[in-house]
C-alpha cells in the first residue's frame, strides 16, 4: 500500500501492517502475516502492508511510533491492534470480532482527519530530505558534516524567503492611510502616550499619599497607646496613695478608740473598788490591799432603811442651807 492508493481502506474491512526492512521484530512476523493474508478471502477481509521507509507519509498519517504496528479498519473507522502478530491471534481477532471492544481512533487522531493529513505532509518532506542526504553521502561520497551544513543553510535561506513573501503579501493587501489621517493618527498616538504616562503618574502619587496617610495613622495609634499606658501608670500610683492614706486614717481611728476605752476601764475599776480604798484609809497607810479587802468584806452590809435615812438627811440639810440664804 502506498500514499496513492491508501484510500482503499476507507471501504470494507482491512488489516494493515507497518514495517521496516531493517526491523528484526518485523522480520519475525513476516511468515505469520503472509499466512494471514492468504486466508484473507476465507475471513472475508483485505490485508495490506506499508513500508515506512518508502512511504513515510503514511507512517505520519497513522502516527506510527513503534514497529511493527497493526491497524484494523472497518468502513473508515480505524482501531489499533496491540496483540501479537501470530496467525491464530489475528484470526481470532477477526472471527470473534474482538475489535469491537477496542476504542476507535476518532477526531484529530483519525488518519482521514485534516491534522493527520498535515502530519503526513511533514513526514513526506522529512523522508525526501533523508533520501537526499543518502544521495549526497552514499552516491556522491560527500562527508556527512557537509550534508548537514548544506541543510542548515538551505533552511535559513528558505525561512528568509518565506518571511519576504509574507511581508510582500501583507503590503499588497494592506491599504496605506492618507497623509492627513496618518498625521492625526500620529497626534493621537502621542496624546495617548502622554495620557498613559499621566495616569501612571497620578496613580503613583495616589499610592504615595495613601502610604503617607497610613504612616500617620500608625503614628497616631502609637501615640494613643503610649498616652494610655501613662494614664494607666498614673491611675495605679494614685490608687496606691489613696490606699496608703486610708490605712493611716484607719490606724488613727483605732488609736482614738483605744484611748477612751482605757480611760473607761480605769474609771470602772475605780468605781468598783471604793470600799477597799476607804477601808485602806481607815486601816492606815501600812495596810496592804489584800488586808483592806478582807476588812471591807468583814464590815456588815448596810440595809435599805439606812440608805433611805441618809438620803432624807441630805435633802433636809440642803433645804436648811437654802432657807437662810434666801
GROMACS .gro file of C-alpha atoms in nm:
model
  326
    1UNK     CA    1   0.000   0.000   0.000
    2UNK     CA    2   0.127   0.348  -0.093
    3UNK     CA    3   0.020   0.710  -0.044
    4UNK     CA    4  -0.166   0.698  -0.375
    5UNK     CA    5  -0.397   0.405  -0.302
    6UNK     CA    6  -0.433   0.418   0.079
    7UNK     CA    7  -0.792   0.547   0.044
    8UNK     CA    8  -0.899   0.192  -0.042
    9UNK     CA    9  -0.903   0.114   0.331
   10UNK     CA   10  -1.191   0.360   0.375
   11UNK     CA   11  -1.428   0.094   0.240
   12UNK     CA   12  -1.478  -0.260   0.368
   13UNK     CA   13  -1.275  -0.437   0.636
   14UNK     CA   14  -0.895  -0.422   0.634
   15UNK     CA   15  -0.590  -0.525   0.836
   16UNK     CA   16  -0.270  -0.323   0.785
   17UNK     CA   17   0.088  -0.387   0.895
   18UNK     CA   18   0.354  -0.112   0.913
   19UNK     CA   19   0.709  -0.245   0.896
   20UNK     CA   20   1.067  -0.158   0.803
   21UNK     CA   21   1.313  -0.389   0.624
   22UNK     CA   22   1.578  -0.338   0.893
   23UNK     CA   23   1.339  -0.418   1.186
   24UNK     CA   24   1.408  -0.764   1.343
   25UNK     CA   25   1.064  -0.786   1.506
   26UNK     CA   26   0.902  -0.715   1.173
   27UNK     CA   27   1.104  -0.993   1.010
   28UNK     CA   28   0.990  -1.244   1.275
   29UNK     CA   29   0.623  -1.180   1.198
   30UNK     CA   30   0.659  -1.181   0.817
   31UNK     CA   31   0.568  -1.550   0.776
   32UNK     CA   32   0.269  -1.524   1.009
   33UNK     CA   33   0.146  -1.220   0.825
   34UNK     CA   34   0.181  -1.391   0.485
   35UNK     CA   35  -0.029  -1.684   0.612
   36UNK     CA   36  -0.291  -1.443   0.743
   37UNK     CA   37  -0.300  -1.261   0.407
   38UNK     CA   38  -0.350  -1.586   0.212
   39UNK     CA   39  -0.652  -1.673   0.429
   40UNK     CA   40  -0.798  -1.324   0.391
   41UNK     CA   41  -1.058  -1.439   0.141
   42UNK     CA   42  -1.180  -1.706   0.382
   43UNK     CA   43  -1.203  -1.450   0.661
   44UNK     CA   44  -1.366  -1.201   0.422
   45UNK     CA   45  -1.105  -0.935   0.495
   46UNK     CA   46  -0.848  -0.743   0.291
   47UNK     CA   47  -0.484  -0.747   0.406
   48UNK     CA   48  -0.211  -0.492   0.328
   49UNK     CA   49   0.132  -0.378   0.445
   50UNK     CA   50   0.322  -0.048   0.438
   51UNK     CA   51   0.699   0.006   0.419
   52UNK     CA   52   0.765   0.312   0.635
   53UNK     CA   53   1.096   0.375   0.460
   54UNK     CA   54   0.932   0.402   0.119
   55UNK     CA   55   0.611   0.561   0.248
   56UNK     CA   56   0.695   0.800   0.535
   57UNK     CA   57   0.377   0.997   0.464
   58UNK     CA   58   0.156   0.702   0.556
   59UNK     CA   59   0.353   0.639   0.874
   60UNK     CA   60   0.289   1.002   0.969
   61UNK     CA   61  -0.079   0.978   0.878
   62UNK     CA   62  -0.124   0.678   1.108
   63UNK     CA   63   0.125   0.826   1.359
   64UNK     CA   64   0.334   0.511   1.378
   65UNK     CA   65   0.589   0.528   1.663
   66UNK     CA   66   0.672   0.158   1.711
   67UNK     CA   67   0.738  -0.127   1.469
   68UNK     CA   68   0.569  -0.346   1.375
   69UNK     CA   69   0.232  -0.167   1.403
   70UNK     CA   70  -0.103  -0.326   1.317
   71UNK     CA   71  -0.430  -0.144   1.238
   72UNK     CA   72  -0.785  -0.263   1.177
   73UNK     CA   73  -1.019  -0.061   0.952
   74UNK     CA   74  -1.394  -0.112   0.915
   75UNK     CA   75  -1.579   0.128   0.682
   76UNK     CA   76  -1.337   0.413   0.751
   77UNK     CA   77  -1.316   0.359   1.130
   78UNK     CA   78  -0.964   0.272   1.245
   79UNK     CA   79  -0.851   0.081   1.553
   80UNK     CA   80  -0.506  -0.011   1.679
   81UNK     CA   81  -0.437  -0.384   1.720
   82UNK     CA   82  -0.192  -0.434   2.008
   83UNK     CA   83  -0.183  -0.815   2.021
   84UNK     CA   84   0.096  -1.041   1.897
   85UNK     CA   85   0.149  -1.082   1.524
   86UNK     CA   86   0.066  -1.455   1.532
   87UNK     CA   87  -0.175  -1.600   1.279
   88UNK     CA   88  -0.407  -1.761   1.535
   89UNK     CA   89  -0.443  -1.439   1.736
   90UNK     CA   90  -0.505  -1.238   1.421
   91UNK     CA   91  -0.765  -1.490   1.302
   92UNK     CA   92  -0.948  -1.488   1.639
   93UNK     CA   93  -0.940  -1.108   1.639
   94UNK     CA   94  -1.141  -1.110   1.317
   95UNK     CA   95  -1.369  -1.412   1.368
   96UNK     CA   96  -1.465  -1.327   1.728
   97UNK     CA   97  -1.489  -0.957   1.642
   98UNK     CA   98  -1.264  -0.854   1.929
   99UNK     CA   99  -1.205  -0.526   1.751
  100UNK     CA  100  -1.548  -0.408   1.872
  101UNK     CA  101  -1.415  -0.379   2.231
  102UNK     CA  102  -1.126  -0.157   2.118
  103UNK     CA  103  -1.164   0.222   2.127
  104UNK     CA  104  -1.153   0.364   1.772
  105UNK     CA  105  -0.927   0.646   1.655
  106UNK     CA  106  -1.166   0.941   1.630
  107UNK     CA  107  -1.130   1.315   1.599
  108UNK     CA  108  -0.789   1.450   1.517
  109UNK     CA  109  -0.634   1.107   1.571
  110UNK     CA  110  -0.821   0.958   1.276
  111UNK     CA  111  -0.594   0.902   0.969
  112UNK     CA  112  -0.854   1.071   0.750
  113UNK     CA  113  -0.858   1.396   0.958
  114UNK     CA  114  -0.704   1.723   0.845
  115UNK     CA  115  -0.449   1.713   1.128
  116UNK     CA  116  -0.312   1.377   1.023
  117UNK     CA  117  -0.305   1.493   0.661
  118UNK     CA  118  -0.070   1.774   0.768
  119UNK     CA  119   0.134   1.524   0.968
  120UNK     CA  120   0.160   1.308   0.653
  121UNK     CA  121   0.297   1.606   0.457
  122UNK     CA  122   0.565   1.674   0.723
  123UNK     CA  123   0.670   1.310   0.727
  124UNK     CA  124   0.686   1.309   0.347
  125UNK     CA  125   0.916   1.613   0.349
  126UNK     CA  126   1.139   1.454   0.613
  127UNK     CA  127   1.154   1.132   0.403
  128UNK     CA  128   1.262   1.328   0.096
  129UNK     CA  129   1.531   1.509   0.296
  130UNK     CA  130   1.656   1.173   0.425
  131UNK     CA  131   1.673   1.034   0.071
  132UNK     CA  132   1.860   1.344  -0.041
  133UNK     CA  133   2.108   1.303   0.245
  134UNK     CA  134   2.170   0.941   0.141
  135UNK     CA  135   2.225   1.059  -0.215
  136UNK     CA  136   2.491   1.310  -0.103
  137UNK     CA  137   2.673   1.075   0.135
  138UNK     CA  138   2.637   0.739  -0.046
  139UNK     CA  139   2.612   0.817  -0.415
  140UNK     CA  140   2.828   1.132  -0.434
  141UNK     CA  141   3.057   1.046  -0.142
  142UNK     CA  142   3.018   1.385   0.032
  143UNK     CA  143   3.112   1.389   0.405
  144UNK     CA  144   2.818   1.382   0.642
  145UNK     CA  145   2.903   1.716   0.806
  146UNK     CA  146   2.899   1.887   0.465
  147UNK     CA  147   2.550   1.749   0.408
  148UNK     CA  148   2.439   1.884   0.746
  149UNK     CA  149   2.582   2.230   0.670
  150UNK     CA  150   2.403   2.230   0.337
  151UNK     CA  151   2.068   2.154   0.502
  152UNK     CA  152   2.120   2.422   0.770
  153UNK     CA  153   2.198   2.691   0.512
  154UNK     CA  154   1.906   2.578   0.298
  155UNK     CA  155   1.675   2.601   0.599
  156UNK     CA  156   1.789   2.959   0.677
  157UNK     CA  157   1.751   3.070   0.315
  158UNK     CA  158   1.407   2.909   0.293
  159UNK     CA  159   1.298   3.085   0.614
  160UNK     CA  160   1.414   3.425   0.486
  161UNK     CA  161   1.236   3.376   0.155
  162UNK     CA  162   0.915   3.278   0.329
  163UNK     CA  163   0.937   3.585   0.553
  164UNK     CA  164   0.992   3.810   0.250
  165UNK     CA  165   0.694   3.658   0.073
  166UNK     CA  166   0.473   3.718   0.378
  167UNK     CA  167   0.585   4.084   0.401
  168UNK     CA  168   0.509   4.141   0.032
  169UNK     CA  169   0.167   3.982   0.066
  170UNK     CA  170   0.083   4.196   0.371
  171UNK     CA  171   0.192   4.513   0.188
  172UNK     CA  172  -0.020   4.426  -0.113
  173UNK     CA  173  -0.336   4.363   0.085
  174UNK     CA  174  -0.299   4.646   0.339
  175UNK     CA  175  -0.417   4.989   0.210
  176UNK     CA  176  -0.196   5.286   0.308
  177UNK     CA  177  -0.366   5.564   0.507
  178UNK     CA  178  -0.400   5.919   0.367
  179UNK     CA  179  -0.147   6.174   0.482
  180UNK     CA  180  -0.386   6.377   0.698
  181UNK     CA  181  -0.513   6.060   0.863
  182UNK     CA  182  -0.159   5.943   0.928
  183UNK     CA  183  -0.077   6.280   1.088
  184UNK     CA  184  -0.389   6.259   1.303
  185UNK     CA  185  -0.301   5.905   1.395
  186UNK     CA  186   0.047   6.021   1.498
  187UNK     CA  187  -0.101   6.301   1.709
  188UNK     CA  188  -0.348   6.058   1.860
  189UNK     CA  189  -0.068   5.814   1.943
  190UNK     CA  190   0.130   6.094   2.111
  191UNK     CA  191  -0.177   6.204   2.307
  192UNK     CA  192  -0.249   5.851   2.419
  193UNK     CA  193   0.115   5.800   2.520
  194UNK     CA  194   0.121   6.113   2.735
  195UNK     CA  195  -0.222   6.028   2.877
  196UNK     CA  196  -0.098   5.687   2.982
  197UNK     CA  197   0.209   5.843   3.145
  198UNK     CA  198  -0.014   6.097   3.322
  199UNK     CA  199  -0.244   5.825   3.454
  200UNK     CA  200   0.054   5.626   3.576
  201UNK     CA  201   0.191   5.938   3.749
  202UNK     CA  202  -0.142   6.009   3.919
  203UNK     CA  203  -0.163   5.651   4.037
  204UNK     CA  204   0.189   5.675   4.175
  205UNK     CA  205   0.107   5.998   4.360
  206UNK     CA  206  -0.213   5.849   4.499
  207UNK     CA  207  -0.021   5.546   4.613
  208UNK     CA  208   0.240   5.761   4.789
  209UNK     CA  209  -0.034   5.971   4.957
  210UNK     CA  210  -0.207   5.657   5.079
  211UNK     CA  211   0.121   5.525   5.216
  212UNK     CA  212   0.186   5.860   5.394
  213UNK     CA  213  -0.166   5.861   5.541
  214UNK     CA  214  -0.119   5.505   5.659
  215UNK     CA  215   0.208   5.603   5.829
  216UNK     CA  216   0.036   5.898   6.002
  217UNK     CA  217  -0.243   5.676   6.126
  218UNK     CA  218   0.009   5.429   6.258
  219UNK     CA  219   0.198   5.708   6.440
  220UNK     CA  220  -0.129   5.839   6.591
  221UNK     CA  221  -0.220   5.492   6.712
  222UNK     CA  222   0.124   5.451   6.870
  223UNK     CA  223   0.089   5.790   7.048
  224UNK     CA  224  -0.256   5.688   7.178
  225UNK     CA  225  -0.114   5.364   7.308
  226UNK     CA  226   0.171   5.548   7.483
  227UNK     CA  227  -0.070   5.801   7.642
  228UNK     CA  228  -0.298   5.522   7.758
  229UNK     CA  229  -0.004   5.344   7.917
  230UNK     CA  230   0.100   5.665   8.101
  231UNK     CA  231  -0.258   5.723   8.222
  232UNK     CA  232  -0.275   5.367   8.347
  233UNK     CA  233   0.051   5.413   8.535
  234UNK     CA  234  -0.071   5.743   8.693
  235UNK     CA  235  -0.400   5.584   8.797
  236UNK     CA  236  -0.214   5.295   8.959
  237UNK     CA  237   0.007   5.538   9.153
  238UNK     CA  238  -0.298   5.739   9.270
  239UNK     CA  239  -0.474   5.423   9.382
  240UNK     CA  240  -0.169   5.318   9.582
  241UNK     CA  241  -0.150   5.662   9.752
  242UNK     CA  242  -0.521   5.651   9.835
  243UNK     CA  243  -0.478   5.305   9.985
  244UNK     CA  244  -0.188   5.433  10.200
  245UNK     CA  245  -0.395   5.735  10.321
  246UNK     CA  246  -0.689   5.512  10.405
  247UNK     CA  247  -0.456   5.282  10.601
  248UNK     CA  248  -0.323   5.579  10.803
  249UNK     CA  249  -0.675   5.703  10.880
  250UNK     CA  250  -0.780   5.354  10.995
  251UNK     CA  251  -0.482   5.337  11.227
  252UNK     CA  252  -0.563   5.681  11.376
  253UNK     CA  253  -0.927   5.585  11.434
  254UNK     CA  254  -0.819   5.263  11.606
  255UNK     CA  255  -0.585   5.461  11.835
  256UNK     CA  256  -0.867   5.706  11.924
  257UNK     CA  257  -1.100   5.419  12.002
  258UNK     CA  258  -0.837   5.253  12.221
  259UNK     CA  259  -0.780   5.578  12.434
  260UNK     CA  260  -1.138   5.622  12.564
  261UNK     CA  261  -1.168   5.252  12.624
  262UNK     CA  262  -0.866   5.253  12.856
  263UNK     CA  263  -0.999   5.560  13.043
  264UNK     CA  264  -1.336   5.395  13.084
  265UNK     CA  265  -1.169   5.082  13.215
  266UNK     CA  266  -0.979   5.285  13.476
  267UNK     CA  267  -1.294   5.469  13.586
  268UNK     CA  268  -1.491   5.145  13.605
  269UNK     CA  269  -1.210   4.995  13.815
  270UNK     CA  270  -1.217   5.293  14.047
  271UNK     CA  271  -1.595   5.274  14.078
  272UNK     CA  272  -1.586   4.907  14.153
  273UNK     CA  273  -1.316   4.948  14.425
  274UNK     CA  274  -1.437   5.237  14.651
  275UNK     CA  275  -1.473   5.033  14.962
  276UNK     CA  276  -1.128   4.890  14.963
  277UNK     CA  277  -0.979   5.244  14.925
  278UNK     CA  278  -1.181   5.378  15.220
  279UNK     CA  279  -1.100   5.069  15.418
  280UNK     CA  280  -0.732   5.114  15.344
  281UNK     CA  281  -0.757   5.480  15.451
  282UNK     CA  282  -0.929   5.381  15.780
  283UNK     CA  283  -0.688   5.099  15.849
  284UNK     CA  284  -0.385   5.313  15.787
  285UNK     CA  285  -0.113   5.352  15.529
  286UNK     CA  286   0.074   5.042  15.632
  287UNK     CA  287  -0.212   4.806  15.548
  288UNK     CA  288  -0.188   4.630  15.211
  289UNK     CA  289  -0.459   4.598  14.952
  290UNK     CA  290  -0.534   4.237  15.043
  291UNK     CA  291  -0.584   4.323  15.412
  292UNK     CA  292  -0.808   4.617  15.321
  293UNK     CA  293  -1.024   4.387  15.107
  294UNK     CA  294  -1.055   4.147  15.399
  295UNK     CA  295  -1.157   4.430  15.631
  296UNK     CA  296  -1.412   4.555  15.382
  297UNK     CA  297  -1.557   4.211  15.350
  298UNK     CA  298  -1.581   4.181  15.735
  299UNK     CA  299  -1.791   4.504  15.765
  300UNK     CA  300  -2.166   4.436  15.784
  301UNK     CA  301  -2.362   4.535  15.480
  302UNK     CA  302  -2.594   4.839  15.510
  303UNK     CA  303  -2.968   4.785  15.483
  304UNK     CA  304  -3.216   4.968  15.264
  305UNK     CA  305  -3.358   5.160  15.560
  306UNK     CA  306  -3.025   5.310  15.643
  307UNK     CA  307  -2.978   5.419  15.283
  308UNK     CA  308  -3.321   5.587  15.281
  309UNK     CA  309  -3.248   5.770  15.608
  310UNK     CA  310  -2.919   5.901  15.467
  311UNK     CA  311  -3.095   6.038  15.159
  312UNK     CA  312  -3.359   6.213  15.377
  313UNK     CA  313  -3.091   6.370  15.590
  314UNK     CA  314  -2.910   6.501  15.285
  315UNK     CA  315  -3.230   6.658  15.148
  316UNK     CA  316  -3.309   6.828  15.481
  317UNK     CA  317  -2.962   6.967  15.507
  318UNK     CA  318  -2.996   7.104  15.154
  319UNK     CA  319  -3.330   7.274  15.240
  320UNK     CA  320  -3.183   7.419  15.556
  321UNK     CA  321  -2.894   7.566  15.366
  322UNK     CA  322  -3.126   7.721  15.106
  323UNK     CA  323  -3.356   7.882  15.373
  324UNK     CA  324  -3.111   8.126  15.548
  325UNK     CA  325  -2.951   8.219  15.223
  326UNK     CA  326  -3.291   8.311  15.082
   0.00000   0.00000   0.00000
